[in-house]
Amino acid sequence: MKLVAKDVSYSYRIGGRKIIAGLSFTAESGSYWCLAGPNGSGKSTFLRLACGLLPLETLTGELSWDGRPLLEWTRLELARNVSFVGGALRTHFPVSVAEFVLQGRYARSPSFWVHPTAADAEYSAGCIERVGIAALADASIAEISAGESQLAMIARALAQQPRVIILDEATANLDLRYQLRVFELLESLNKEGITIIVVSHDVNVAAEFCPNALWLNDGMVYSQGTMKDTLTPAVMQDLYEVGDRVAIGESPYTKRPKIFWK
């Protein structure tokens, strides 16, 4: 599923500050992108816009999925095609992991008021197994670890049967084990043809798995292209104001670009 943004600008209704300013970007169907840039550069806002999760009154420019303007998509149509996975899970509801993941099946229900079927439960159970947390199916979603919660949110996203998965800070606050599990899972899903777009501040980890990068600054595109071509000292210096403290090399094992401190 292809995402196209042409000269997109956006501001929040309260305050009116422009968060996105003339952004143009294309994610081809089946591609895999990392969105990176300093805090406040518009990454999360842009992706929430693309998912239809923000009011669109102040949106200007063209934003479309598969050539169809975002404004023409219903919420149900978007939910059946695009899954959004946010950051840390915050919930106090006493639901199990299985019940939490089953919520994703509402995107495939003929009506919100129609309860999930046995087939829905079986499908969501398969999603739980796919992300590797089947042993936690009966555990309370509020009592599992941060890494397990992230995998549960991805399982719920998979339960929607999406063509696109968008993740905002998918591995924030996760240890190395869960960072690896999340990114290996995303890599596997991308190989199946699912478009993956992930926001990450851990550029070194993202560079190991994401072939492409879109760098934002002040709501505008600073650079875009392959991770290897765009992860440069100039990008680090201009976007993060680190001066000459960083160098870019490559991993001796995977040949992927890496940031080194000097």
mmCIF file of C-alpha atoms in Angstrom:
data_model
loop_
_atom_site.group_PDB
_atom_site.id
_atom_site.type_symbol
_atom_site.label_atom_id
_atom_site.label_comp_id
_atom_site.label_asym_id
_atom_site.label_seq_id
_atom_site.Cartn_x
_atom_site.Cartn_y
_atom_site.Cartn_z
ATOM 1 C CA MET A 1 0.000 0.000 0.000
ATOM 2 C CA LYS A 2 1.560 3.261 -1.156
ATOM 3 C CA LEU A 3 1.682 6.468 0.888
ATOM 4 C CA VAL A 4 2.203 9.771 -0.931
ATOM 5 C CA ALA A 5 2.553 13.199 0.674
ATOM 6 C CA LYS A 6 2.858 16.254 -1.559
ATOM 7 C CA ASP A 7 3.588 19.640 0.004
ATOM 8 C CA VAL A 8 1.749 18.651 3.194
ATOM 9 C CA SER A 9 1.417 21.241 5.959
ATOM 10 C CA TYR A 10 -0.421 20.931 9.239
ATOM 11 C CA SER A 11 -0.991 22.923 12.400
ATOM 12 C CA TYR A 12 -2.916 22.198 15.563
ATOM 13 C CA ARG A 13 -6.087 24.189 16.030
ATOM 14 C CA ILE A 14 -5.039 25.485 19.447
ATOM 15 C CA GLY A 15 -2.035 27.759 19.099
ATOM 16 C CA GLY A 16 -1.884 27.467 15.334
ATOM 17 C CA ARG A 17 1.826 26.598 15.255
ATOM 18 C CA LYS A 18 2.748 24.827 12.029
ATOM 19 C CA ILE A 19 4.002 21.346 12.911
ATOM 20 C CA ILE A 20 4.405 20.062 9.338
ATOM 21 C CA ALA A 21 5.619 22.492 6.684
ATOM 22 C CA GLY A 22 5.629 21.554 3.005
ATOM 23 C CA LEU A 23 6.507 17.904 3.498
ATOM 24 C CA SER A 24 6.764 15.693 0.404
ATOM 25 C CA PHE A 25 7.474 11.982 0.706
ATOM 26 C CA THR A 26 6.592 8.673 -0.950
ATOM 27 C CA ALA A 27 6.627 5.247 0.681
ATOM 28 C CA GLU A 28 6.123 2.644 -2.019
ATOM 29 C CA SER A 29 3.970 -0.382 -1.328
ATOM 30 C CA GLY A 30 6.010 -2.996 0.507
ATOM 31 C CA SER A 31 8.785 -0.591 1.467
ATOM 32 C CA TYR A 32 10.395 -0.226 4.881
ATOM 33 C CA TRP A 33 11.177 3.237 6.273
ATOM 34 C CA CYS A 34 12.569 4.739 9.435
ATOM 35 C CA LEU A 35 11.447 8.272 10.318
ATOM 36 C CA ALA A 36 14.134 10.042 12.291
ATOM 37 C CA GLY A 37 14.993 13.524 13.461
ATOM 38 C CA PRO A 38 15.205 15.572 16.645
ATOM 39 C CA ASN A 39 12.416 15.848 19.174
ATOM 40 C CA GLY A 40 9.608 18.083 17.940
ATOM 41 C CA SER A 41 10.476 17.679 14.266
ATOM 42 C CA GLY A 42 6.992 16.437 13.321
ATOM 43 C CA LYS A 43 7.568 12.695 13.004
ATOM 44 C CA SER A 44 4.720 11.514 15.199
ATOM 45 C CA THR A 45 2.343 14.186 13.924
ATOM 46 C CA PHE A 46 2.965 13.206 10.304
ATOM 47 C CA LEU A 47 2.349 9.525 10.925
ATOM 48 C CA ARG A 48 -0.760 10.160 13.019
ATOM 49 C CA LEU A 49 -2.028 12.324 10.175
ATOM 50 C CA ALA A 50 -1.403 9.530 7.689
ATOM 51 C CA CYS A 51 -3.391 7.149 9.902
ATOM 52 C CA GLY A 52 -6.327 9.541 10.131
ATOM 53 C CA LEU A 53 -5.874 9.913 13.891
ATOM 54 C CA LEU A 54 -5.813 13.729 13.926
ATOM 55 C CA PRO A 55 -8.404 16.341 12.903
ATOM 56 C CA LEU A 56 -7.853 17.247 9.260
ATOM 57 C CA GLU A 57 -9.308 20.768 9.152
ATOM 58 C CA THR A 58 -5.884 22.433 9.004
ATOM 59 C CA LEU A 59 -4.311 19.921 6.613
ATOM 60 C CA THR A 60 -3.121 21.393 3.323
ATOM 61 C CA GLY A 61 -1.379 19.701 0.419
ATOM 62 C CA GLU A 62 -2.027 16.171 -0.787
ATOM 63 C CA LEU A 63 -1.924 13.098 1.428
ATOM 64 C CA SER A 64 -3.075 9.820 -0.094
ATOM 65 C CA TRP A 65 -3.026 6.048 0.197
ATOM 66 C CA ASP A 66 -2.857 4.136 -3.086
ATOM 67 C CA GLY A 67 -3.724 7.310 -4.982
ATOM 68 C CA ARG A 68 -6.891 7.975 -2.986
ATOM 69 C CA PRO A 69 -6.928 11.166 -0.858
ATOM 70 C CA LEU A 70 -6.910 10.584 2.876
ATOM 71 C CA LEU A 71 -10.111 12.601 3.276
ATOM 72 C CA GLU A 72 -11.970 10.030 1.157
ATOM 73 C CA TRP A 73 -11.101 7.104 3.423
ATOM 74 C CA THR A 74 -13.547 6.153 6.159
ATOM 75 C CA ARG A 75 -12.234 5.279 9.603
ATOM 76 C CA LEU A 76 -13.227 1.650 9.028
ATOM 77 C CA GLU A 77 -11.418 1.501 5.689
ATOM 78 C CA LEU A 78 -8.274 2.903 7.265
ATOM 79 C CA ALA A 79 -8.499 0.454 10.168
ATOM 80 C CA ARG A 80 -8.693 -2.441 7.707
ATOM 81 C CA ASN A 81 -5.586 -1.306 5.878
ATOM 82 C CA VAL A 82 -3.363 0.682 8.235
ATOM 83 C CA SER A 83 -2.395 -0.325 11.783
ATOM 84 C CA PHE A 84 -0.880 2.191 14.193
ATOM 85 C CA VAL A 85 1.252 1.085 17.133
ATOM 86 C CA GLY A 86 1.973 3.850 19.633
ATOM 87 C CA GLY A 87 4.634 4.081 22.310
ATOM 88 C CA ALA A 88 4.292 2.822 25.854
ATOM 89 C CA LEU A 89 1.015 1.103 26.632
ATOM 90 C CA ARG A 90 -0.977 2.828 29.365
ATOM 91 C CA THR A 91 -4.000 0.918 30.565
ATOM 92 C CA HIS A 92 -5.590 0.075 33.884
ATOM 93 C CA PHE A 93 -8.397 -2.029 32.487
ATOM 94 C CA PRO A 94 -8.363 -5.607 33.814
ATOM 95 C CA VAL A 95 -8.175 -7.335 30.438
ATOM 96 C CA SER A 96 -6.001 -10.243 29.441
ATOM 97 C CA VAL A 97 -3.461 -10.159 26.634
ATOM 98 C CA ALA A 98 -5.814 -12.349 24.572
ATOM 99 C CA GLU A 99 -8.715 -9.924 25.100
ATOM 100 C CA PHE A 100 -6.488 -6.953 24.290
ATOM 101 C CA VAL A 101 -5.295 -8.457 21.012
ATOM 102 C CA LEU A 102 -8.830 -9.514 20.108
ATOM 103 C CA GLN A 103 -9.758 -5.807 19.998
ATOM 104 C CA GLY A 104 -7.906 -5.635 16.688
ATOM 105 C CA ARG A 105 -10.576 -7.836 15.115
ATOM 106 C CA TYR A 106 -13.170 -5.064 15.430
ATOM 107 C CA ALA A 107 -11.647 -3.619 12.251
ATOM 108 C CA ARG A 108 -12.935 -6.725 10.459
ATOM 109 C CA SER A 109 -16.345 -6.772 12.129
ATOM 110 C CA PRO A 110 -19.449 -5.655 10.181
ATOM 111 C CA SER A 111 -20.383 -3.476 13.163
ATOM 112 C CA PHE A 112 -18.820 -2.308 16.403
ATOM 113 C CA TRP A 113 -21.756 -3.869 18.219
ATOM 114 C CA VAL A 114 -21.123 -7.332 16.761
ATOM 115 C CA HIS A 115 -19.088 -9.413 19.182
ATOM 116 C CA PRO A 116 -15.949 -11.168 17.904
ATOM 117 C CA THR A 117 -16.558 -14.695 16.710
ATOM 118 C CA ALA A 118 -14.737 -17.921 17.464
ATOM 119 C CA ALA A 119 -12.900 -17.441 14.168
ATOM 120 C CA ASP A 120 -11.799 -13.987 15.340
ATOM 121 C CA ALA A 121 -10.507 -15.448 18.592
ATOM 122 C CA GLU A 122 -8.592 -18.107 16.669
ATOM 123 C CA TYR A 123 -7.072 -15.505 14.344
ATOM 124 C CA SER A 124 -5.992 -13.236 17.194
ATOM 125 C CA ALA A 125 -4.511 -16.239 19.013
ATOM 126 C CA GLY A 126 -2.409 -16.851 15.913
ATOM 127 C CA CYS A 127 -1.194 -13.251 16.059
ATOM 128 C CA ILE A 128 -0.206 -13.695 19.705
ATOM 129 C CA GLU A 129 1.738 -16.811 18.789
ATOM 130 C CA ARG A 130 3.343 -15.026 15.838
ATOM 131 C CA VAL A 131 4.886 -12.368 18.082
ATOM 132 C CA GLY A 132 6.060 -14.979 20.577
ATOM 133 C CA ILE A 133 3.941 -14.272 23.658
ATOM 134 C CA ALA A 134 1.477 -17.188 23.578
ATOM 135 C CA ALA A 135 2.438 -18.082 27.153
ATOM 136 C CA LEU A 136 1.096 -14.694 28.272
ATOM 137 C CA ALA A 137 -2.320 -14.962 26.616
ATOM 138 C CA ASP A 138 -4.146 -15.191 29.947
ATOM 139 C CA ALA A 139 -1.958 -12.654 31.776
ATOM 140 C CA SER A 140 -3.262 -9.176 32.600
ATOM 141 C CA ILE A 141 -2.159 -6.639 29.996
ATOM 142 C CA ALA A 142 -1.457 -4.183 32.844
ATOM 143 C CA GLU A 143 0.995 -6.516 34.568
ATOM 144 C CA ILE A 144 3.332 -7.641 31.786
ATOM 145 C CA SER A 145 6.681 -5.988 31.012
ATOM 146 C CA ALA A 146 7.268 -3.080 28.630
ATOM 147 C CA GLY A 147 8.761 -5.371 26.003
ATOM 148 C CA GLU A 148 5.909 -7.831 26.277
ATOM 149 C CA SER A 149 3.415 -4.955 26.031
ATOM 150 C CA GLN A 150 5.044 -3.772 22.824
ATOM 151 C CA LEU A 151 4.733 -7.236 21.318
ATOM 152 C CA ALA A 152 1.089 -7.376 22.439
ATOM 153 C CA MET A 153 0.400 -4.080 20.661
ATOM 154 C CA ILE A 154 2.007 -5.409 17.494
ATOM 155 C CA ALA A 155 -0.114 -8.563 17.801
ATOM 156 C CA ARG A 156 -3.236 -6.391 18.073
ATOM 157 C CA ALA A 157 -2.109 -4.492 14.982
ATOM 158 C CA LEU A 158 -1.667 -7.778 13.107
ATOM 159 C CA ALA A 159 -5.171 -8.826 14.129
ATOM 160 C CA GLN A 160 -6.466 -6.018 11.907
ATOM 161 C CA GLN A 161 -4.899 -7.806 8.900
ATOM 162 C CA PRO A 162 -3.278 -4.566 7.712
ATOM 163 C CA ARG A 163 -1.356 -3.782 4.564
ATOM 164 C CA VAL A 164 0.635 -1.124 6.433
ATOM 165 C CA ILE A 165 1.999 -1.026 9.979
ATOM 166 C CA ILE A 166 3.100 2.323 11.401
ATOM 167 C CA LEU A 167 4.983 2.340 14.688
ATOM 168 C CA ASP A 168 5.824 5.354 16.838
ATOM 169 C CA GLU A 169 8.885 4.674 18.996
ATOM 170 C CA ALA A 170 8.461 0.936 18.700
ATOM 171 C CA THR A 171 11.482 0.067 20.838
ATOM 172 C CA ALA A 172 11.682 2.995 23.275
ATOM 173 C CA ASN A 173 12.674 1.809 26.772
ATOM 174 C CA LEU A 174 13.139 -1.781 25.618
ATOM 175 C CA ASP A 175 16.198 -3.862 26.434
ATOM 176 C CA LEU A 176 18.349 -5.407 23.721
ATOM 177 C CA ARG A 177 16.418 -8.671 23.701
ATOM 178 C CA TYR A 178 13.093 -7.003 22.966
ATOM 179 C CA GLN A 179 14.600 -4.498 20.537
ATOM 180 C CA LEU A 180 15.893 -7.436 18.536
ATOM 181 C CA ARG A 181 12.583 -9.316 18.732
ATOM 182 C CA VAL A 182 10.573 -6.299 17.569
ATOM 183 C CA PHE A 183 12.833 -5.419 14.665
ATOM 184 C CA GLU A 184 13.230 -9.024 13.522
ATOM 185 C CA LEU A 185 9.445 -9.340 13.578
ATOM 186 C CA LEU A 186 9.034 -6.161 11.525
ATOM 187 C CA GLU A 187 11.657 -7.391 9.072
ATOM 188 C CA SER A 188 9.754 -10.659 8.664
ATOM 189 C CA LEU A 189 6.437 -8.843 8.135
ATOM 190 C CA ASN A 190 8.013 -6.564 5.555
ATOM 191 C CA LYS A 191 9.264 -9.587 3.610
ATOM 192 C CA GLU A 192 5.616 -10.675 3.396
ATOM 193 C CA GLY A 193 4.793 -7.431 1.583
ATOM 194 C CA ILE A 194 3.567 -5.276 4.465
ATOM 195 C CA THR A 195 4.663 -1.647 4.302
ATOM 196 C CA ILE A 196 6.516 -0.729 7.504
ATOM 197 C CA ILE A 197 7.121 2.828 8.731
ATOM 198 C CA VAL A 198 8.746 3.209 12.137
ATOM 199 C CA VAL A 199 9.774 6.247 14.169
ATOM 200 C CA SER A 200 12.968 5.656 16.105
ATOM 201 C CA HIS A 201 15.397 7.803 18.069
ATOM 202 C CA ASP A 202 17.819 4.892 18.371
ATOM 203 C CA VAL A 203 19.346 5.402 14.964
ATOM 204 C CA ASN A 204 22.018 2.751 15.402
ATOM 205 C CA VAL A 205 19.451 0.030 16.031
ATOM 206 C CA ALA A 206 17.155 1.278 13.263
ATOM 207 C CA ALA A 207 20.050 1.418 10.801
ATOM 208 C CA GLU A 208 20.637 -2.277 11.350
ATOM 209 C CA PHE A 209 17.180 -3.171 10.053
ATOM 210 C CA CYS A 210 15.617 -0.256 8.129
ATOM 211 C CA PRO A 211 16.845 0.077 4.533
ATOM 212 C CA ASN A 212 15.424 3.586 4.046
ATOM 213 C CA ALA A 213 15.278 6.753 6.135
ATOM 214 C CA LEU A 214 13.277 9.972 6.106
ATOM 215 C CA TRP A 215 14.923 12.696 8.189
ATOM 216 C CA LEU A 216 12.714 15.528 9.421
ATOM 217 C CA ASN A 217 13.609 18.876 10.970
ATOM 218 C CA ASP A 218 11.140 21.605 11.965
ATOM 219 C CA GLY A 219 8.355 19.812 10.125
ATOM 220 C CA MET A 220 10.262 19.696 6.853
ATOM 221 C CA VAL A 221 12.152 16.986 5.001
ATOM 222 C CA TYR A 222 15.853 17.407 5.624
ATOM 223 C CA SER A 223 16.954 14.288 3.748
ATOM 224 C CA GLN A 224 15.489 11.045 2.439
ATOM 225 C CA GLY A 225 16.807 7.966 0.704
ATOM 226 C CA THR A 226 18.592 4.792 1.706
ATOM 227 C CA MET A 227 19.859 4.624 5.260
ATOM 228 C CA LYS A 228 23.375 4.108 3.944
ATOM 229 C CA ASP A 229 23.259 7.262 1.821
ATOM 230 C CA THR A 230 21.524 9.535 4.319
ATOM 231 C CA LEU A 231 23.108 8.574 7.643
ATOM 232 C CA THR A 232 26.009 11.008 7.338
ATOM 233 C CA PRO A 233 28.058 13.243 9.663
ATOM 234 C CA ALA A 234 26.385 16.293 8.101
ATOM 235 C CA VAL A 235 22.934 14.995 9.021
ATOM 236 C CA MET A 236 24.032 14.302 12.592
ATOM 237 C CA GLN A 237 25.664 17.719 12.966
ATOM 238 C CA ASP A 238 22.810 19.714 11.447
ATOM 239 C CA LEU A 239 19.893 17.873 13.045
ATOM 240 C CA TYR A 240 21.294 17.013 16.450
ATOM 241 C CA GLU A 241 23.901 19.764 16.933
ATOM 242 C CA VAL A 242 26.588 17.325 18.013
ATOM 243 C CA GLY A 243 29.397 19.172 16.253
ATOM 244 C CA ASP A 244 32.282 16.931 15.289
ATOM 245 C CA ARG A 245 31.690 14.464 18.121
ATOM 246 C CA VAL A 246 30.302 11.748 15.841
ATOM 247 C CA ALA A 247 31.654 9.760 12.930
ATOM 248 C CA ILE A 248 29.826 7.393 10.605
ATOM 249 C CA GLY A 249 31.288 4.016 9.769
ATOM 250 C CA GLU A 250 29.951 0.558 9.081
ATOM 251 C CA SER A 251 29.486 -2.538 11.149
ATOM 252 C CA PRO A 252 32.325 -4.990 10.504
ATOM 253 C CA TYR A 253 29.756 -7.790 10.670
ATOM 254 C CA THR A 254 26.678 -6.579 8.776
ATOM 255 C CA LYS A 255 28.187 -3.678 6.784
ATOM 256 C CA ARG A 256 25.287 -1.471 7.911
ATOM 257 C CA PRO A 257 26.034 2.193 8.740
ATOM 258 C CA LYS A 258 26.777 2.998 12.378
ATOM 259 C CA ILE A 259 27.285 6.084 14.530
ATOM 260 C CA PHE A 260 30.505 6.231 16.538
ATOM 261 C CA TRP A 261 31.334 8.784 19.209
ATOM 262 C CA LYS A 262 34.680 10.507 18.947
#
